[in-house]
Short mmCIF file of C-alpha atoms in Angstrom, two decimals:
data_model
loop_
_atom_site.label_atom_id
_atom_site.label_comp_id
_atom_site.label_asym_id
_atom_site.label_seq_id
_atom_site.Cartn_x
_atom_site.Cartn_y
_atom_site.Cartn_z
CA UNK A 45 101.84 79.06 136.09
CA UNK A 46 100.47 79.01 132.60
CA UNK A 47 98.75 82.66 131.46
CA UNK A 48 96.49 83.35 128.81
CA UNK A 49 97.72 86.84 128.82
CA UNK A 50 99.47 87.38 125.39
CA UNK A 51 102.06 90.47 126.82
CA UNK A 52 102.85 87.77 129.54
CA UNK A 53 106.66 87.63 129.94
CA UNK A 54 108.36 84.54 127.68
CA UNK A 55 111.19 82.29 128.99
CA UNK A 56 114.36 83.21 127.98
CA UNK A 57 114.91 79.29 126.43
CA UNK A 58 112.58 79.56 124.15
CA UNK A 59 114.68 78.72 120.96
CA UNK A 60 113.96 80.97 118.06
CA UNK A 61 112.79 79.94 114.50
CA UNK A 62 115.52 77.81 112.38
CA UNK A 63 115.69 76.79 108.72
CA UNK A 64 116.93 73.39 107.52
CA UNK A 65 117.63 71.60 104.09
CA UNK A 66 115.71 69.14 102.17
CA UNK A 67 118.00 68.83 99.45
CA UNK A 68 116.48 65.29 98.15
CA UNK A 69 112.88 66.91 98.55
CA UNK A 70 114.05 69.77 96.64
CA UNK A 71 112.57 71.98 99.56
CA UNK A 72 113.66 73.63 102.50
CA UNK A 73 111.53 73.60 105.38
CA UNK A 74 111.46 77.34 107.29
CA UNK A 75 109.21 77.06 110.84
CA UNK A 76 106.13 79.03 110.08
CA UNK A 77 105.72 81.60 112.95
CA UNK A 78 102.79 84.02 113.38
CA UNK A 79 101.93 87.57 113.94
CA UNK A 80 98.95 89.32 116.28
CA UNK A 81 98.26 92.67 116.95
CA UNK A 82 97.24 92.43 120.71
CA UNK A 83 96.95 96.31 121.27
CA UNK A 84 96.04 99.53 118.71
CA UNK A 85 93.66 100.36 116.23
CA UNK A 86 93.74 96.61 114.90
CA UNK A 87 93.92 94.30 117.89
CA UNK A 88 93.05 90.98 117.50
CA UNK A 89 94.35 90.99 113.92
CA UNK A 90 96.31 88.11 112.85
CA UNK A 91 98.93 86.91 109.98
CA UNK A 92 100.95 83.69 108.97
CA UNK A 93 103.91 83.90 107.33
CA UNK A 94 104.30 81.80 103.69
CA UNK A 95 107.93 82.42 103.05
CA UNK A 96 111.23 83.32 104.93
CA UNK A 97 110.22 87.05 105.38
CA UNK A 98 107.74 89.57 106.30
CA UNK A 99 107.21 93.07 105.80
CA UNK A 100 105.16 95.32 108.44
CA UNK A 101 103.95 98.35 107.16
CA UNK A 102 100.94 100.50 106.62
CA UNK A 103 101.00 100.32 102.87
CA UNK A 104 98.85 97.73 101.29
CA UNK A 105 102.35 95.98 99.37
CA UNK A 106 103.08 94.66 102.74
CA UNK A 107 102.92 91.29 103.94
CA UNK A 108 100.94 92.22 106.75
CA UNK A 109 99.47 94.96 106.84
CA UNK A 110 98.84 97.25 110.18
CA UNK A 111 95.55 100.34 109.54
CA UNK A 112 97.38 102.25 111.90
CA UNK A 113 98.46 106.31 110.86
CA UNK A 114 101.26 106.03 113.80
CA UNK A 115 102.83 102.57 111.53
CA UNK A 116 104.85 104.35 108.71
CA UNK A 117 104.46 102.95 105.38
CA UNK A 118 107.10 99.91 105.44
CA UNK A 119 107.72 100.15 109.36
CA UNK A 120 109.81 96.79 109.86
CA UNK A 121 111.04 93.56 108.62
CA UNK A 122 111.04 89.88 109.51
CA UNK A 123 113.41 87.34 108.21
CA UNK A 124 113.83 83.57 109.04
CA UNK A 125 117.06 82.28 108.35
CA UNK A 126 119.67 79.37 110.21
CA UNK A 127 120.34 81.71 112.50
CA UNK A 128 116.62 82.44 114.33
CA UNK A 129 114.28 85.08 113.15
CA UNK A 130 115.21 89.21 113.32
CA UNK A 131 113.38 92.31 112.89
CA UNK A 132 114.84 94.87 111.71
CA UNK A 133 114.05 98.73 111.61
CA UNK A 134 113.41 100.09 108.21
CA UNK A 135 114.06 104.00 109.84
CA UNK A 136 110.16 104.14 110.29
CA UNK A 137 109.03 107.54 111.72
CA UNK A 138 108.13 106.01 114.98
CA UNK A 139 111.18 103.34 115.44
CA UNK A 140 110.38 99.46 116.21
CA UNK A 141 110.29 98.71 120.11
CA UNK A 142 111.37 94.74 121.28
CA UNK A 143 110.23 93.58 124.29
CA UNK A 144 110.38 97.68 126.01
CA UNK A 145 113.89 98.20 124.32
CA UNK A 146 114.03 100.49 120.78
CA UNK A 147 115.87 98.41 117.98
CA UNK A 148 117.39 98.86 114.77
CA UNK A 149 118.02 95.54 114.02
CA UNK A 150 117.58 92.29 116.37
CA UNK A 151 116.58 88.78 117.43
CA UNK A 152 113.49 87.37 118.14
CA UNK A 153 111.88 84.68 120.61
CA UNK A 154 109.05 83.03 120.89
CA UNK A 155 106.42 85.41 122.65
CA UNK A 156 108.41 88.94 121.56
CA UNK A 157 106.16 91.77 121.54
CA UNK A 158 107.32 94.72 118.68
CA UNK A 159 105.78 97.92 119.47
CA UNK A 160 105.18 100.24 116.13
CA UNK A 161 103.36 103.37 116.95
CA UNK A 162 100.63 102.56 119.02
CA UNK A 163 100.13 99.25 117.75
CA UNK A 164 101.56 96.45 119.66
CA UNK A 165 102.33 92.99 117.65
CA UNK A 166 103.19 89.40 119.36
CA UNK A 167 106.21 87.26 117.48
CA UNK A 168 104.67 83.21 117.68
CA UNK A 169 106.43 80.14 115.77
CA UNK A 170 104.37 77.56 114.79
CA UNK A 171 104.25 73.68 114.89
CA UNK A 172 104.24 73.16 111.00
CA UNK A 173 106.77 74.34 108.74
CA UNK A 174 106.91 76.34 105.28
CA UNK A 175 108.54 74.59 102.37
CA UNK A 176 110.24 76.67 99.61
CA UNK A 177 111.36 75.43 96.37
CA UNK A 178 114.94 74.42 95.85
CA UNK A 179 116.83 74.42 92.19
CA UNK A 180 117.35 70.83 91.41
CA UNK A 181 120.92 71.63 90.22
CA UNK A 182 123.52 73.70 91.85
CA UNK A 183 123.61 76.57 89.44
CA UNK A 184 121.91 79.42 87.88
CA UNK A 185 123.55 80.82 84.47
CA UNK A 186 126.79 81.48 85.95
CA UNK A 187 126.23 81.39 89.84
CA UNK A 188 126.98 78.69 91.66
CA UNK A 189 125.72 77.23 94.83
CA UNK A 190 124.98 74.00 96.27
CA UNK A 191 123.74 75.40 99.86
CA UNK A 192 119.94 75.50 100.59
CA UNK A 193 119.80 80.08 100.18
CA UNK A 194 121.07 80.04 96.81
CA UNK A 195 119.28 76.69 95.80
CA UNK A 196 116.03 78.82 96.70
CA UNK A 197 117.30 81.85 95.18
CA UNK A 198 117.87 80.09 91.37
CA UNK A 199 114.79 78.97 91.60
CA UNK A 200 113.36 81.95 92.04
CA UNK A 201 115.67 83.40 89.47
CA UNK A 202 114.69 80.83 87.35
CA UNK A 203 110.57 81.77 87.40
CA UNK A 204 111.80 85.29 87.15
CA UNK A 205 113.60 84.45 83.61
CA UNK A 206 110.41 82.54 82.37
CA UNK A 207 108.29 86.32 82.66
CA UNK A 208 108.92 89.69 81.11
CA UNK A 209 108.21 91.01 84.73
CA UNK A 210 110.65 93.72 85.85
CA UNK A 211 113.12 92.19 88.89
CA UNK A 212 114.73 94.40 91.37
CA UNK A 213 117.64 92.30 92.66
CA UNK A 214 118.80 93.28 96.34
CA UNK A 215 121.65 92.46 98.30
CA UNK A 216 125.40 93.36 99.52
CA UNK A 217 127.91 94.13 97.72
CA UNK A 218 129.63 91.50 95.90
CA UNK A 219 126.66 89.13 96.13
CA UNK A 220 126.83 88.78 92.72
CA UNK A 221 123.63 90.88 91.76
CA UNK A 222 124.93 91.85 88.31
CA UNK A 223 125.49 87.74 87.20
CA UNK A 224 121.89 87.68 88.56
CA UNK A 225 120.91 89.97 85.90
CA UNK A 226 122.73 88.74 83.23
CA UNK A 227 121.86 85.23 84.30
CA UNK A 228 117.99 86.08 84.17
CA UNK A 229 118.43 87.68 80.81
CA UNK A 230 120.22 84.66 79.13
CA UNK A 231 117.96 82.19 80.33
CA UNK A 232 114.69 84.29 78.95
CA UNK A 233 112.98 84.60 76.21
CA UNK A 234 115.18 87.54 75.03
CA UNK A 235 118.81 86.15 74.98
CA UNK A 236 119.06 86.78 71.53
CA UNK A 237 118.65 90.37 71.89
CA UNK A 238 120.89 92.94 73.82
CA UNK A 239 121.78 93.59 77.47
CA UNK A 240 122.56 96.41 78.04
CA UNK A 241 123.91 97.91 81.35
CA UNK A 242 123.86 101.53 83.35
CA UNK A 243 125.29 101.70 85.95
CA UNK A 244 123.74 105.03 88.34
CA UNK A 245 126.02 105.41 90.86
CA UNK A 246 128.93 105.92 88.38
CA UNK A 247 127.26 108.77 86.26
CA UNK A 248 126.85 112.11 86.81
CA UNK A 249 123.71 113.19 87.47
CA UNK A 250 123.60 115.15 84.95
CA UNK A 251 124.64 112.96 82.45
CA UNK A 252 122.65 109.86 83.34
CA UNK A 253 119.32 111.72 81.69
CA UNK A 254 120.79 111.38 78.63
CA UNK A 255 122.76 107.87 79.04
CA UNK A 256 119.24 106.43 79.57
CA UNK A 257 117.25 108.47 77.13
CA UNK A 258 119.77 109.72 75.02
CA UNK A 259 120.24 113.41 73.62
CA UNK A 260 120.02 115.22 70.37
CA UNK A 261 122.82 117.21 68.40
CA UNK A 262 122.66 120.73 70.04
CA UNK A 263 120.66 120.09 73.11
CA UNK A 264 123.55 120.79 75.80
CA UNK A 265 127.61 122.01 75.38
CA UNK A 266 129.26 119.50 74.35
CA UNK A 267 126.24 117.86 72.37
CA UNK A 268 127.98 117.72 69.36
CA UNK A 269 126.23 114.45 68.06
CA UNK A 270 123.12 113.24 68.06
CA UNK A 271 122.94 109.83 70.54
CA UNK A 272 120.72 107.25 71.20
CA UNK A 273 120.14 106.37 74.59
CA UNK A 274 120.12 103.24 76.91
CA UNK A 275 116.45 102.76 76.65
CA UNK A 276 116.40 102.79 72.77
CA UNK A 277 119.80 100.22 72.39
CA UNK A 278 118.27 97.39 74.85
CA UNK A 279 115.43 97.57 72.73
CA UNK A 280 114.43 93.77 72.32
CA UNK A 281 116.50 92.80 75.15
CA UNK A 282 117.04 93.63 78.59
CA UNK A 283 118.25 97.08 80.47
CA UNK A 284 119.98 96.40 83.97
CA UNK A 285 120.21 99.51 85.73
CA UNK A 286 122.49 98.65 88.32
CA UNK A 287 122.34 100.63 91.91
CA UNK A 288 119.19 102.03 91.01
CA UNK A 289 119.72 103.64 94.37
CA UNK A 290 122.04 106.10 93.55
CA UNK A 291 119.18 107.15 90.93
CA UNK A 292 119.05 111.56 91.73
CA UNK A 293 114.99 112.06 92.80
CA UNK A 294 114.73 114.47 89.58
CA UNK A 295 115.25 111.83 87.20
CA UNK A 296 112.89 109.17 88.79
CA UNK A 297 109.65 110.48 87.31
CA UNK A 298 111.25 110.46 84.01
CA UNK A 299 112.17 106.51 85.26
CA UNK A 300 109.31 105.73 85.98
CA UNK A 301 106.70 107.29 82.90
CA UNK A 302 109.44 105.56 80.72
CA UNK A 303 108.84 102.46 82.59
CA UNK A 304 104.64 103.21 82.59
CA UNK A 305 104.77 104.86 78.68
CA UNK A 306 106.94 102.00 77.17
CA UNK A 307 108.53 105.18 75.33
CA UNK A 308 111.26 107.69 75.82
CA UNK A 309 111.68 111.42 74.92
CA UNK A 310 115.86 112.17 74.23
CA UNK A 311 116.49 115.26 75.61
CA UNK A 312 116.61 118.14 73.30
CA UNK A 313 113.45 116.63 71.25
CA UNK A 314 110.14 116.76 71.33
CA UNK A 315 109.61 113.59 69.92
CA UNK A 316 108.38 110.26 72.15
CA UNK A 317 109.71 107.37 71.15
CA UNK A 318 108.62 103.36 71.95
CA UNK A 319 110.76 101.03 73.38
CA UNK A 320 110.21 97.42 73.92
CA UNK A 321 112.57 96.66 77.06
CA UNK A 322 113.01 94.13 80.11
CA UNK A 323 114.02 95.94 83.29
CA UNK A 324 115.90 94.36 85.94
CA UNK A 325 117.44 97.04 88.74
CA UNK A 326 119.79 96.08 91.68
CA UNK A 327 120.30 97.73 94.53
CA UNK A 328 122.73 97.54 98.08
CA UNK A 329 120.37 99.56 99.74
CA UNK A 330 117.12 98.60 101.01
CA UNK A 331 114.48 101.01 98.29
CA UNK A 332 112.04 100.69 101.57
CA UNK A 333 114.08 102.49 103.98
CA UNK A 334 115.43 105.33 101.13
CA UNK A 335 111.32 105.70 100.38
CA UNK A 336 110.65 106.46 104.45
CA UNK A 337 113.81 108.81 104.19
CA UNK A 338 112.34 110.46 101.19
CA UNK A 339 115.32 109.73 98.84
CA UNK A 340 113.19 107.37 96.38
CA UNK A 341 109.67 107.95 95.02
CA UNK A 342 107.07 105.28 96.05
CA UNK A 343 105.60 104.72 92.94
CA UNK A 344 108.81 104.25 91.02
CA UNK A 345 109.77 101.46 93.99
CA UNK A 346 106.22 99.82 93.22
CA UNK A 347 107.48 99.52 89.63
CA UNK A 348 110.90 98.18 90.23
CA UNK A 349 109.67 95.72 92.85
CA UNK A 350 107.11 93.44 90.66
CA UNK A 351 109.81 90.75 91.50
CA UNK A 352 112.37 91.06 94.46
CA UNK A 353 114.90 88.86 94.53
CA UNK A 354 117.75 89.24 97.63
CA UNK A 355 120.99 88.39 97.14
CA UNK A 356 122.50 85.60 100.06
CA UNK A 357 125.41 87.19 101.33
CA UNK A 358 128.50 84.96 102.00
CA UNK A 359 128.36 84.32 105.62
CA UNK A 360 124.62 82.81 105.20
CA UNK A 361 126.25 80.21 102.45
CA UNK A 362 129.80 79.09 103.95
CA UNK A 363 129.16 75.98 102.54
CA UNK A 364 129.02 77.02 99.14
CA UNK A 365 132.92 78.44 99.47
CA UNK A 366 134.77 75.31 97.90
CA UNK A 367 132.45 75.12 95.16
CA UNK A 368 133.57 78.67 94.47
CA UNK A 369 137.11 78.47 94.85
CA UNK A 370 137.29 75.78 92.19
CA UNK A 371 135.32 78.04 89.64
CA UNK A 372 137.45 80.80 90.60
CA UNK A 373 140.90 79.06 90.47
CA UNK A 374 139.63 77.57 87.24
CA UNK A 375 138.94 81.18 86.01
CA UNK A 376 142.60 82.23 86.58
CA UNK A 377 144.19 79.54 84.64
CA UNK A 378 146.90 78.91 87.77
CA UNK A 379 149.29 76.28 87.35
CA UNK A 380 148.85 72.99 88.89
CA UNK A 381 151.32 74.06 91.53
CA UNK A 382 149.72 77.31 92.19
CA UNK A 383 146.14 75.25 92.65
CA UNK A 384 147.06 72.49 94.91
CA UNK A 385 147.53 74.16 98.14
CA UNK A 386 144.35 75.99 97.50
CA UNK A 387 142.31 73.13 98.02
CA UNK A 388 144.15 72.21 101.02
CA UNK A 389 140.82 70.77 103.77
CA UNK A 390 142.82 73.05 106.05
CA UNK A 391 142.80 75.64 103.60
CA UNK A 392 138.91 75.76 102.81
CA UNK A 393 137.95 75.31 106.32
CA UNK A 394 140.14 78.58 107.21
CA UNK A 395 138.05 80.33 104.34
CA UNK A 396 134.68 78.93 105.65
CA UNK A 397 135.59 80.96 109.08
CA UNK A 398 136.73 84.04 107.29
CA UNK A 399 135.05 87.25 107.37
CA UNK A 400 133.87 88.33 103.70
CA UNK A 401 132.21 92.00 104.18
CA UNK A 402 132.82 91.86 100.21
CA UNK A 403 131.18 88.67 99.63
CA UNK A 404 132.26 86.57 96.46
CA UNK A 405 134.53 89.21 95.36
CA UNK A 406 136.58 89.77 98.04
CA UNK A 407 137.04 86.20 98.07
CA UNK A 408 137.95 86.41 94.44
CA UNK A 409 140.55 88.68 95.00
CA UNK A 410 141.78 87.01 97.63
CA UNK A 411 142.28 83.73 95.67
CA UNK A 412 143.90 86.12 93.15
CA UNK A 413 146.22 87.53 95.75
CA UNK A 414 146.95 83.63 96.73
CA UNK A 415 147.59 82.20 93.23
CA UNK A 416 150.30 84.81 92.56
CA UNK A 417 151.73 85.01 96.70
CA UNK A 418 151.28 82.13 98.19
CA UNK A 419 148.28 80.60 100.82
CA UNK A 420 149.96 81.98 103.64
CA UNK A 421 148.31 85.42 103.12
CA UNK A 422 146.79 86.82 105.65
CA UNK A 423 143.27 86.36 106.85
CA UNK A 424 140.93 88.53 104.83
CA UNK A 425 139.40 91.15 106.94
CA UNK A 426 136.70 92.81 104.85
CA UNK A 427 136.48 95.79 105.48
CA UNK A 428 138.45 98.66 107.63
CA UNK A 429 140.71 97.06 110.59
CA UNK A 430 141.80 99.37 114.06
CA UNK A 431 144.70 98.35 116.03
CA UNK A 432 142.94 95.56 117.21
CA UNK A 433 141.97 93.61 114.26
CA UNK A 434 138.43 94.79 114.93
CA UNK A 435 136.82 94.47 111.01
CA UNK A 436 134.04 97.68 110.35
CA UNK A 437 132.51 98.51 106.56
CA UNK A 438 131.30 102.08 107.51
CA UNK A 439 129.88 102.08 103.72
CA UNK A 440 127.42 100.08 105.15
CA UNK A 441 124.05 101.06 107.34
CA UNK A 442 124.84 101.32 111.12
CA UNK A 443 122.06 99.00 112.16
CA UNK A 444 123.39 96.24 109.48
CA UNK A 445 127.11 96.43 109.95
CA UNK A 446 126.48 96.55 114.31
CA UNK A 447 124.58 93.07 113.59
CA UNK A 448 126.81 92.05 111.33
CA UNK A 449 129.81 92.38 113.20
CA UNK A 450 128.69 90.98 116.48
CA UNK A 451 128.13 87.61 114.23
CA UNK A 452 131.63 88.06 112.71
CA UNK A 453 132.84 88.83 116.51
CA UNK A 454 131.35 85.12 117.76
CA UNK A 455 132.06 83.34 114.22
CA UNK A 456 135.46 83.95 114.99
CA UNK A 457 135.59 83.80 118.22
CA UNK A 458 133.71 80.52 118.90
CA UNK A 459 135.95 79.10 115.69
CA UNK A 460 138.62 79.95 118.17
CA UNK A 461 137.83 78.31 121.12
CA UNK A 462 137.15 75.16 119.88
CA UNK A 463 140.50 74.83 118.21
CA UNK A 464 142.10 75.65 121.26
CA UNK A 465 140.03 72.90 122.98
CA UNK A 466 140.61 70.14 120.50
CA UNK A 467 136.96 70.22 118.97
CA UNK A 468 135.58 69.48 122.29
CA UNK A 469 132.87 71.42 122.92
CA UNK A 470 131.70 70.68 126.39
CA UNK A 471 135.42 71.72 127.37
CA UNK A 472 134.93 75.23 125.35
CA UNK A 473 131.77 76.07 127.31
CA UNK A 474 133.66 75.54 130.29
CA UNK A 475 136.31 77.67 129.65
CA UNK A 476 134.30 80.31 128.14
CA UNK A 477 131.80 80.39 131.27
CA UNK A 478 128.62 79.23 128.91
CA UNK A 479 126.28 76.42 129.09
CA UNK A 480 126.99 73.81 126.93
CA UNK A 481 123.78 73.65 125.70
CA UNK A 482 123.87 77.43 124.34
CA UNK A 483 127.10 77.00 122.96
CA UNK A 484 126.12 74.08 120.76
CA UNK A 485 122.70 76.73 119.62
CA UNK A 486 125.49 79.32 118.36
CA UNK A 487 127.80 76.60 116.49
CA UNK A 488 124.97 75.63 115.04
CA UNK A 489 123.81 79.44 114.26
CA UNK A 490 127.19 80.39 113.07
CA UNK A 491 127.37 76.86 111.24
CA UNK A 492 130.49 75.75 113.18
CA UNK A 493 131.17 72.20 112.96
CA UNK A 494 132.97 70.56 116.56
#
């Protein structure tokens, strides 16, 4: 029987939200879902979404925002993409309750209720969809994609290169954040000047003061020359302070009144000194989540983030794989012979199903390890293998790497199934005791073709 009651219980059917492709449109259509606080201090509250994503927090740089002191600051996350719609816990004070059940990161239906504090918040999808802007051609500077994730990623890249706005570029590692950078730079209005790179988890701390700022003869041991910082040699151009991150909290305020100031003080002088600088930062880690943990400063993540740009990882983009194999084998000058069984169909569609907790890299080096061995290398595995072939990253978050690798764990699996059964998927679900029906929703979430 039909309820009005909005906590009512949802069928378990209900599909979640999906994304699909308009490449001729040069959009792609993402189903618009919407948000409503049905108990706490702001019931009766509502939100649409405009993009693929939605941030829940207190704080007023949130996409919806929740006037609740038991909501942390950035409490949670939405995100649309071919594979439904997840929240995920950005280790807010109070945690992020689905449906009764407290979740780092998970899927959504139709009807889910997310508890934050005391404020209770209903997950709808919408009739109409939300179309983003697709690149017109399949590359950025030197990134290369023809699927619909890193279509709408150059263009964003490509609005971001038209402004002198500072860009904090997010995303995995190997997502190819710093061609991002360089991309942005080289497309703007200061490719003629320099671009110059720091990279902060690689310094010292006690060093990277003066790589960015720069020191004076005499002002520590070993100070023996006077030396112009980062800050002072992009001047004209563009700094990329790569894993901005692993920037130590004492040296943030100095960050950030550089940033605010336009000028820098080397250390050892008393003298400030202008500069005339693009920033763009990149990051693995989510800046949110280390600014609930107390690890970055708020107002310094307000600067970077003017423009935030995330980084597709490889598993949301499978079909952009052959497209990269044929800049990469280009790249390494192979020999014909070397390049042929490469771009074996077989070949490719073995890569498509691969696991690539390194992203483009790892499936650079892979190619590398290919052109010099042979293709009959063994399946990358991405990240730290037990006995079992089970594939972990523990570099990365625990909530991220448990979602990630129950995706790799059906990606591979349902791969396997249907090769056993010929392609023939109604055979599959029988052997694997599912409904046919469901089995066809994960091929298509996994982006398995029959």
């Amino acid at each position: 029987m039909p309820t009005d009651d909005p906590r009512a219980p949802v069928p378990a059917d209900v599909a979640a939200t999906l994304t699909c492709a308009e490449p001729q449109a040069g959009r792609a259509s993402v189903r618009r879902f919407g948000l409503t606080v049905v108990e706490g201090p702001a019931t009766g509250a509502t939100w649409q979404s405009a993009t693929d994503r939605c941030s829940i927090g207190s704080h007023r740089s949130n996409h919806c925002i929740v006037d609740d002191p038991t909501v942390s600051r950035f409490h949670c996350e939405i995100a649309v993409d071919e594979a439904g719609a997840r929240v995920r816990d950005l280790k807010s004070r109070n945690g992020t309750v689905l449906d009764g059940v407290s979740v780092l990161e998970a899927f959504l239906r139709a009807g889910s209720l997310l508890r934050l504090g005391k404020t209770v918040i209903r997950f709808d999808l919408g009739a109409e969809v939300n179309r983003l802007p697709l690149a017109s051609e399949p590359r950025f500077g030197s990134l290369t994609g023809v699927s619909a994730p890193m279509r709408a990623t150059f263009a964003l890249l490509a609005r971001a290169a038209e402004s002198s706005a500072t860009v904090l570029l997010e995303g995995e590692t190997g997502t190819g954040k710093s061609q991002a950078a360089r991309s942005v730079h080289r497309e703007g209005a200061r490719a003629d000047g320099p671009f110059v790179v720091v990279d902060c988890g690689a310094i010292h701390g006690n060093l990277l003061e003066s790589e960015l700022f720069g020191h004076e003869k005499g002002a520590f041991t070993g100070a023996t020359e006077r030396r112009i910082g980062a800050f002072e040699e992009a001047s004209g151009g563009t700094l990329f302070l790569d894993e901005i991150g692993e920037l130590p909290l004492d040296l943030q305020p100095k960050l950030l009144r550089a940033l605010e100031a336009r000028e820098v003080r080397r250390v050892g002088s008393n003298t400030h000194r202008p500069v005339d600088v693009r920033l763009i930062a990149a990051t693995n880690r989510d800046l949110r989540t280390e600014v609930n943990l107390g690890k970055f400063r708020a107002d310094l993540y307000f600067r970077l983030a003017v423009v935030t740009i995330r980084m597709p990882p490889l598993r949301q983009r499978p079909e952009d794989i052959p497209a990269l194999v044929d800049e990469i084998l280009a790249s390494l000058h192979a020999s014909p012979a070397q390049v042929e069984p490469l771009r074996d169909p077989a070949f490719l569609a073995r890569l498509r199903h691969a696991v690539w907790a390194g992203n483009v890299r790892e499936l650079r080096n892979y190619l590398e390890r290919c052109v010099v061995l042979g293709p009959g290398q063994p399946e990358p595995e991405g990240g730290e293998a037990g006995g079992d072939g089970f594939v972990v990253d523990p570099a990365a978050p625990y909530a991220a790497e448990r979602v990630r690798a129950l995706a790799d764990f059906e990606r591979r699996y349902f791969a396997g199934l249907l090769r056993l059964h010929d392609g023939k998927v109604a055979r599959a679900a029988d052997a694997a005791g599912i409904d046919r029906a469901y089995l066809y929703r994960l091929l298509r979430r996994h982006r398995i073709e029959p």
